[in-house]
Coordinates of C-alpha atoms in Angstrom, one line a residue:
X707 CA 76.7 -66.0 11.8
X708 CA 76.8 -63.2 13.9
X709 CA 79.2 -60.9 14.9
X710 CA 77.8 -58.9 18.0
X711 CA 80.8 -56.4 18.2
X712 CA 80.3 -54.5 14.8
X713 CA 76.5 -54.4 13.8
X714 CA 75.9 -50.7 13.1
X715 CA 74.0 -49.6 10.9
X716 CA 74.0 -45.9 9.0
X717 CA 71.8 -44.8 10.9
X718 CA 73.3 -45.2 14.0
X719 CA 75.6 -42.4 13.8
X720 CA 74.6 -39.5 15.8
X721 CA 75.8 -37.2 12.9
X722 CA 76.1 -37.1 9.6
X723 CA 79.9 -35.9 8.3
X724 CA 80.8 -34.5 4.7
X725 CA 80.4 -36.8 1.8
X726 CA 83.1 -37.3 -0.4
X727 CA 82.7 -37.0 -4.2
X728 CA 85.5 -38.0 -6.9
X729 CA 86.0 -38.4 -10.7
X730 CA 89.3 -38.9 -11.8
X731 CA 91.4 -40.9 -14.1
X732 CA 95.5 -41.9 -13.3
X733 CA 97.3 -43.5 -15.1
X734 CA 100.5 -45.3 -14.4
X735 CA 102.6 -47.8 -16.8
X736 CA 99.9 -50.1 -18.0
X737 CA 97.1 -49.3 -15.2
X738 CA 94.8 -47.5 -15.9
X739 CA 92.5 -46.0 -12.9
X740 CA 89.2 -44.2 -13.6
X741 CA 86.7 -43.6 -10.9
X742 CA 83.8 -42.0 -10.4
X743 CA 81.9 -42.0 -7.2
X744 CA 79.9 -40.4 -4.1
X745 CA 80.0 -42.0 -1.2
X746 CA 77.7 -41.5 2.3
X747 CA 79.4 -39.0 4.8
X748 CA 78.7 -41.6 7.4
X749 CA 79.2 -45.1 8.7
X750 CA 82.0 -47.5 6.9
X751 CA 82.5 -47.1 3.1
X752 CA 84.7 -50.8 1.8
X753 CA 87.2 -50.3 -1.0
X754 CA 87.1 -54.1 -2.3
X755 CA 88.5 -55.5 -5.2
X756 CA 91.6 -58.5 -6.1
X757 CA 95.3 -57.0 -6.0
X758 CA 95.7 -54.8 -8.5
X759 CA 92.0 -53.8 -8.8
X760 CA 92.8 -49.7 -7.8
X761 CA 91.8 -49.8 -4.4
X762 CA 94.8 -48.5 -2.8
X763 CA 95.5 -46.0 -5.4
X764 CA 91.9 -44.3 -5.1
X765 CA 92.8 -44.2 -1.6
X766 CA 95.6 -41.9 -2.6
X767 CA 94.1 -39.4 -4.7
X768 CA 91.5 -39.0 -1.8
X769 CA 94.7 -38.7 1.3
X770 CA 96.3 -35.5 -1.9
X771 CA 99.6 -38.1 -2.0
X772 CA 98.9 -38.7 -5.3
X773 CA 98.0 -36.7 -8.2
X774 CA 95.3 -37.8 -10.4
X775 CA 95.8 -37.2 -14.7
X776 CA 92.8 -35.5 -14.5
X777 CA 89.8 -34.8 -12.1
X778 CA 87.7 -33.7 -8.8
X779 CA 87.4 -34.9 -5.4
X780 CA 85.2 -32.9 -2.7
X781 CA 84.7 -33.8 0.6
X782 CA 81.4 -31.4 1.3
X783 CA 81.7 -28.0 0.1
X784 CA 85.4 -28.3 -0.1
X785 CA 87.5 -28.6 -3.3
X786 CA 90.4 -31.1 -2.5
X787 CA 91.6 -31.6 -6.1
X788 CA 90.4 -30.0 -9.0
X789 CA 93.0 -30.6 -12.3
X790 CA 91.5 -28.1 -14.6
X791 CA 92.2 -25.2 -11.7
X792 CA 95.3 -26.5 -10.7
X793 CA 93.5 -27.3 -7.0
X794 CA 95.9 -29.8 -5.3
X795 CA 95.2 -29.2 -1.7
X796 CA 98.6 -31.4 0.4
X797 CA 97.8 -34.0 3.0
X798 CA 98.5 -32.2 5.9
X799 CA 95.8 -29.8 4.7
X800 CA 93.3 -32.1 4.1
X801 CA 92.2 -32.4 7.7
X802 CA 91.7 -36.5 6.8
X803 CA 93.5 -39.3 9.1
X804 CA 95.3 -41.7 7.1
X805 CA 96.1 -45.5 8.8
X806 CA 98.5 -47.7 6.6
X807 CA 99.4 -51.1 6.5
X808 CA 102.2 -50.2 8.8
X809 CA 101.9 -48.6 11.9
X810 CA 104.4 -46.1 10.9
X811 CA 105.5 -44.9 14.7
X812 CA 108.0 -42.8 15.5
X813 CA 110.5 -45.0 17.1
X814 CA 112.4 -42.6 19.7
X815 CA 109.0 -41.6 21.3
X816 CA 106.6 -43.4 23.8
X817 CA 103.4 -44.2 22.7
X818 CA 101.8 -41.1 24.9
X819 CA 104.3 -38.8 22.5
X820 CA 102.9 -40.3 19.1
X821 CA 99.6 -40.2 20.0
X822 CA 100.1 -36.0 20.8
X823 CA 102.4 -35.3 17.9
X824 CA 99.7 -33.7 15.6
X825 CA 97.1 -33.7 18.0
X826 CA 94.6 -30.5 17.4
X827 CA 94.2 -28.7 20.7
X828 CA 90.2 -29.3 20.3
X829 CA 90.9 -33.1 20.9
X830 CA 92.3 -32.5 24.1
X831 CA 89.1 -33.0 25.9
X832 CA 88.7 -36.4 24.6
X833 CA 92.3 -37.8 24.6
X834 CA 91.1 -40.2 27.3
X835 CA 87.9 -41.2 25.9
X836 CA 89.5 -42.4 22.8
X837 CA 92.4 -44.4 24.8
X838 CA 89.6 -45.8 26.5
X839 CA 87.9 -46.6 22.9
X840 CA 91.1 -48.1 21.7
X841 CA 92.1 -49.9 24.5
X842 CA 95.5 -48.4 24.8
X843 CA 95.6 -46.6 28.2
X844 CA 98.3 -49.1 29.8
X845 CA 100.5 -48.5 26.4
X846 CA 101.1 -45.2 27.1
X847 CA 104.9 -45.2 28.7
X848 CA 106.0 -47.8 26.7
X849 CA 107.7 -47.5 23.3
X850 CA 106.7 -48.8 19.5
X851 CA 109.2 -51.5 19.7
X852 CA 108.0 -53.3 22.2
X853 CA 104.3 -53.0 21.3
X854 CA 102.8 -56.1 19.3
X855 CA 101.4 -55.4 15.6
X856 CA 98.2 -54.9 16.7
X857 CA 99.1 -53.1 19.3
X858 CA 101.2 -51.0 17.3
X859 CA 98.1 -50.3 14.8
X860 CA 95.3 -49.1 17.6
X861 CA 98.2 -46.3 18.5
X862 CA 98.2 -45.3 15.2
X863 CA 94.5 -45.4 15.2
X864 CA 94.2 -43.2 18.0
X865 CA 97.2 -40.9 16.2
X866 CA 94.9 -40.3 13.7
X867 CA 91.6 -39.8 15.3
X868 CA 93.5 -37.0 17.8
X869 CA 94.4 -34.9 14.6
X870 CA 90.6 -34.7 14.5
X871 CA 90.0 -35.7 11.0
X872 CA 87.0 -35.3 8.9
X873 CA 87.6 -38.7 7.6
X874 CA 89.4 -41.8 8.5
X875 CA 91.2 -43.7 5.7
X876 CA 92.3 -47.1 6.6
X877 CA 94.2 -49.4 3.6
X878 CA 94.4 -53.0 5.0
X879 CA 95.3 -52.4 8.7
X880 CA 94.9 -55.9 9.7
X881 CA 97.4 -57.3 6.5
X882 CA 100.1 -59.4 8.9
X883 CA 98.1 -59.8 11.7
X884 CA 97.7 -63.3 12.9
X885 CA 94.3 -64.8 13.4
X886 CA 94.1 -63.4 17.5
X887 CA 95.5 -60.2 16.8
X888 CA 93.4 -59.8 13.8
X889 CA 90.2 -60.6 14.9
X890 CA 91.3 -58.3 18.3
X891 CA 91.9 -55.4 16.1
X892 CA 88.7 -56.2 14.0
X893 CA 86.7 -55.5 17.5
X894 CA 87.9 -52.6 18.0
X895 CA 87.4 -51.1 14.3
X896 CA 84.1 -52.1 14.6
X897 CA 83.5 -50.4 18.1
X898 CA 85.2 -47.0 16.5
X899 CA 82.9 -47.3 13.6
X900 CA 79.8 -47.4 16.0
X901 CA 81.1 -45.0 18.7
X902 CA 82.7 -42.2 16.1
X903 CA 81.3 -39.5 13.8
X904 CA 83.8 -39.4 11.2
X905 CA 83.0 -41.4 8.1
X906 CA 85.5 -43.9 7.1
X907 CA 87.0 -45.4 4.2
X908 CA 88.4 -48.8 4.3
X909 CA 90.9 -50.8 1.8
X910 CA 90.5 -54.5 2.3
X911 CA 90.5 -57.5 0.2
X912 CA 89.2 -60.2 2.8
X913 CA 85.3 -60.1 2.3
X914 CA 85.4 -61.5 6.1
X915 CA 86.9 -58.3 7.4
X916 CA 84.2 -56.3 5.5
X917 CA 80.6 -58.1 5.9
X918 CA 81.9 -57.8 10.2
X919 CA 82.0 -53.6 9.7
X920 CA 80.9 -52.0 6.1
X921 CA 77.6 -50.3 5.6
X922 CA 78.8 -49.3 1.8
X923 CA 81.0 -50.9 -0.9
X924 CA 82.4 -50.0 -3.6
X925 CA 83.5 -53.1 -5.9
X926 CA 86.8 -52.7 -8.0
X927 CA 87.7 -53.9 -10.8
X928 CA 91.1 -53.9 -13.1
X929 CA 90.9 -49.7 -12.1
X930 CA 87.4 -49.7 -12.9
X931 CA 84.3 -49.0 -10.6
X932 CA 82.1 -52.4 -11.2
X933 CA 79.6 -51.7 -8.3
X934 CA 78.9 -49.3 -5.3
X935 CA 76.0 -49.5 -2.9
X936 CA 74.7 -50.3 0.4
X937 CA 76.2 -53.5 1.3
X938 CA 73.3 -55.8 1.8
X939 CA 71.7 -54.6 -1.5
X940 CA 75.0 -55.8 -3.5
X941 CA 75.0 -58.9 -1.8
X942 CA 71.9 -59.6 -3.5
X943 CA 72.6 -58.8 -7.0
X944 CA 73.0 -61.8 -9.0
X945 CA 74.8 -60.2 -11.5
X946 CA 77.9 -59.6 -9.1
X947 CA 78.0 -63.3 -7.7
X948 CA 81.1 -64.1 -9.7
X949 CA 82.8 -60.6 -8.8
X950 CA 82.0 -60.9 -5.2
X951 CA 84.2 -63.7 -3.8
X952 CA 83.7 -65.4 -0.2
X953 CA 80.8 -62.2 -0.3
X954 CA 78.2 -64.2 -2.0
X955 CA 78.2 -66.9 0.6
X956 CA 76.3 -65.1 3.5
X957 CA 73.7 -61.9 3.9
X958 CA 73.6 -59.5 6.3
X959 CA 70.6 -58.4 8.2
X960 CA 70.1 -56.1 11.4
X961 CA 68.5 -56.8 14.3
X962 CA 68.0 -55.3 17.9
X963 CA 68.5 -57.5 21.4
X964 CA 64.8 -57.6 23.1
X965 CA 65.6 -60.4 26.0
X966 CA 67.8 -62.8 27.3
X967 CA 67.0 -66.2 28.4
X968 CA 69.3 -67.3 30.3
X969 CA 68.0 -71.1 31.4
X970 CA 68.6 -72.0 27.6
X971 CA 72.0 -69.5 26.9
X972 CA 69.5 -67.9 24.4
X973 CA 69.5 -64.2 23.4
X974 CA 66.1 -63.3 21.6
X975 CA 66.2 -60.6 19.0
X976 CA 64.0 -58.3 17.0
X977 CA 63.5 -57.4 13.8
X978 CA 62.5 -53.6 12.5
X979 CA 59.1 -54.8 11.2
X980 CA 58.6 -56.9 14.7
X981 CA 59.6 -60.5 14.0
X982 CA 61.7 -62.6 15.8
X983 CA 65.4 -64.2 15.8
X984 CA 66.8 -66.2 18.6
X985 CA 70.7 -67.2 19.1
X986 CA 72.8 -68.3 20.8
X987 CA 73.2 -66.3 24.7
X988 CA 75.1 -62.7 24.0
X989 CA 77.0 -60.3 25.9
X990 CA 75.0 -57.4 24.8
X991 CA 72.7 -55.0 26.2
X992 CA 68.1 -54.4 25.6
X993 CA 68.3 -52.4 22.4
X994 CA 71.5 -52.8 20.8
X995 CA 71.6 -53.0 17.3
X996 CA 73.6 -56.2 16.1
X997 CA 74.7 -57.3 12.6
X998 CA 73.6 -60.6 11.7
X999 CA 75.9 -62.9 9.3
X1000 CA 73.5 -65.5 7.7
X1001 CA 75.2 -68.6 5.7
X1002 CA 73.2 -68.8 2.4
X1003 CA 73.8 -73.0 3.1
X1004 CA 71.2 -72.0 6.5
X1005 CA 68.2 -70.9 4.8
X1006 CA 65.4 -73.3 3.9
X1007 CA 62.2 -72.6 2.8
X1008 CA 58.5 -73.5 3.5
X1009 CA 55.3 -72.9 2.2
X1010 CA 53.9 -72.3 5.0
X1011 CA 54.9 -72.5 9.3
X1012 CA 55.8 -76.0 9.7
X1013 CA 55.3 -77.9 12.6
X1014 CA 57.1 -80.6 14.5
X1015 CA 60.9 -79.2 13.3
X1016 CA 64.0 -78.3 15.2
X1017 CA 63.8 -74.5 13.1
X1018 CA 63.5 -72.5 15.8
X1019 CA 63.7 -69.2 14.0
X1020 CA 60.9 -68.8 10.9
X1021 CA 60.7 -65.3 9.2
X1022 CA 57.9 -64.4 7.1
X1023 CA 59.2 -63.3 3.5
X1024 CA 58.2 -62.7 -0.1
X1025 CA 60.2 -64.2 -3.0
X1026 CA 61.3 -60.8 -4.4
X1027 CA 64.1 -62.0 -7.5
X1028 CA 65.3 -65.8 -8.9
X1029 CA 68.6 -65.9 -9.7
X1030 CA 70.0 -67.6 -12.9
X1031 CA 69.4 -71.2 -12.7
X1032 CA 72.2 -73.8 -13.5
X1033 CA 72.0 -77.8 -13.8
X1034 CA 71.8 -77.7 -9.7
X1035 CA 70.8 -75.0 -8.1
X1036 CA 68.1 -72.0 -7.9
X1037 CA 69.6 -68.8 -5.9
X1038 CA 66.5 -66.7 -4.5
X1039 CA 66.1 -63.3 -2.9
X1040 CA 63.7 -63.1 -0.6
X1041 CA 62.1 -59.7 1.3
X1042 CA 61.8 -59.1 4.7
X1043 CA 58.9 -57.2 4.5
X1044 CA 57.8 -54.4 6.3
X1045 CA 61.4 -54.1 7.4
X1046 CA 62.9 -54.2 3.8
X1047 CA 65.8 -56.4 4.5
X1048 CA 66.8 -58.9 2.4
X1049 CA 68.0 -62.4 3.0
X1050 CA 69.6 -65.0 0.1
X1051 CA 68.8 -68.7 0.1
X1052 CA 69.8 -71.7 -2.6
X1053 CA 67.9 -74.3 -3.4
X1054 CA 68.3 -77.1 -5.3
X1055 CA 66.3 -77.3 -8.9
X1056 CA 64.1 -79.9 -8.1
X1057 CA 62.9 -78.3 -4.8
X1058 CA 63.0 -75.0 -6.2
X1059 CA 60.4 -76.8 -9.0
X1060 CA 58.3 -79.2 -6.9
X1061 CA 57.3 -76.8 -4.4
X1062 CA 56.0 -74.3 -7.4
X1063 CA 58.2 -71.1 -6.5
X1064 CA 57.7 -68.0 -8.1
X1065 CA 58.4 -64.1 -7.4
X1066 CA 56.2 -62.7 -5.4
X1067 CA 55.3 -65.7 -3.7
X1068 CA 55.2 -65.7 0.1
X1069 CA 57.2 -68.0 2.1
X1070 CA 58.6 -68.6 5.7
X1071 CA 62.5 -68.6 5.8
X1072 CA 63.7 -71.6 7.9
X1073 CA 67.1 -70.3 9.8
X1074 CA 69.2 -72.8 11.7
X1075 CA 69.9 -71.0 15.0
X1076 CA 74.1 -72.5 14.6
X1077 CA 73.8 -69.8 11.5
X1078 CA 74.6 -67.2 14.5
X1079 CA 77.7 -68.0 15.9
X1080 CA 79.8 -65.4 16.9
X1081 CA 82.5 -64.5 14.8

């Protein structure tokens, strides 16, 4: 699957902003939070975990509305919160933008006036660059009741971009949103994350939402940090499959747009170490970098370039780990190579044993070009 309106990758930000570093503990009735973390000062960071798993409440302690029992958070050089010398630095201070589940408007003004309360004078230059980002110039005159949900949420977006915040935190802006308006609002995340320099953290338990924009996750669990990491590389750790959810189902690779050919609505793409993809016919530019969404249930494997088959796309991979193996199936990891991507496949025992697999055995990936639907 691919989704050609968020694939960004860390390095595509121009800049780099401050990383944010925490350990604390809270507690509160029987739940018991305890975190300890740095994450990148770039590109989209995902807060993901079941209800209940701390997500939200980290997202607190970092926006100063909470207070944690006991701990640190710095974003760069700065001390936000520091227990032991009574450092609580407020919200307002914190220079961060905070988006909630709720849009959170002021009713009585338009949707010009909300976006200027708060907004620092240095943003003034690019107040119409980020309408223009959002999507929101012919909202301007009209007022919060009258806007749609996500509607509603891209003004608070741009609220909180104007205030010119080191870092964006967003906790489950899409939660309410029906399937249009969610997918609408998902576009434009995804073009803020690959337009903006401020790093963002984002609260979200649909792993749909997260494989379309994340570079980095951080995996919950009951209060407790199970995982973090670069997204791909956690996608391929067998040891989280069960902890992952809907996650486990698909990789993610990046690629960038070479050609189109339009006679067959095809779009040919290249890999960083110079092999080829081809999809489905895209609206997107020579160049541009695009996240690819790859069902594991897409992926076969040969021994060597096969002829006479419908496969139209064949990377050349190594067989870098072998999952656990049950009664049916074999998962496998495979490397990209030179371009140190990695890419998840499942076969079934029997193939997995007739065709002699081992790590560090090299194979051709088989990838059904249906696997790159947009999203």
């Amino acid at each position: 699957m691919l989704d050609e309106t968020s694939a960004h990758s860390p390095q595509s930000h121009a800049a780099n902003g401050p990383a944010l570093s925490l350990d604390v503990a809270r507690r509160q009735g029987d739940f018991h939070l305890q975190a300890r973390l740095t994450l990148p000062g770039n590109g989209v960071t995902a807060l993901f975990g079941a209800s209940g798993s701390g997500k939200t409440s980290l997202l607190r302690l970092i926006a100063g509305l909470d207070r944690p029992d006991e701990g640190i958070i710095h974003l760069g050089e700065e001390t936000l919160t520091d227990t032991r010398r009574g450092i609580l630095i407020p919200p307002h201070r914190r220079h961060l933008g905070v988006v909630f589940q709720e849009a959170r408007l002021f009713p009585h003004y338009r949707v010009r006036g909300n976006l200027t309360y708060g907004m620092r004078a240095a943003m003034r230059p690019r107040f119409d660059a980020i309408i223009e980002l959002l999507g929101i110039g012919h909202l301007l005159q009209r007022f919060p009741a009258t806007l749609s949900g996500g509607e509603a949420r891209r003004v608070a977006i741009g609220r909180a971009l104007l205030t010119a915040p080191r870092l964006l935190l967003m906790d489950e802006p899409l939660t309410g949103l029906d399937g249009a308006r969610k997918r609408e609002l998902l576009r434009y995340i995804a073009r803020l994350a690959r337009e903006i320099d401020i790093p963002i953290v984002y609260v979200s338990h649909d792993p749909g939402e997260l494989t379309a924009i994340a570079d980095y996750l951080v995996l919950l669990e009951h209060g407790r940090v199970l995982a973090d990491g670069r997204l791909d590389a956690l996608l391929n750790r067998f040891d989280l499959t069960e902890h992952l959810g809907g996650f486990d189902a698909e990789s993610v690779i990046v690629a960038s747009v070479a050609e189109h050919e339009p006679d067959y609505a095809l779009t040919h793409l290249t890999l960083d170490d110079g092999q080829t993809l081809t999809v489905p016919s895209l609206d997107a530019g020579p160049g541009e970098r695009l996240r690819l969404h790859i069902p594991v249930r897409d992926v076969a494997l040969a021994l060597s370039e096969p002829s006479g088959i419908s496969y139209r796309n064949r990377l050349h991979a190594t067989i870098e780990r072998v999952g656990p193996r049950n009664d049916a199936r074999t998962s496998i990891e495979l490397s990209l190579n030179v371009s140190g991507q990695t890419l998840r496949t499942r076969l079934t025992r029997k193939a997995f044993d007739e065709m002699g697999l081992e790590e560090g055995m090299p194979v051709v990936a088989l990838i059904r070009s249906v696997a790159f639907e947009t999203r």
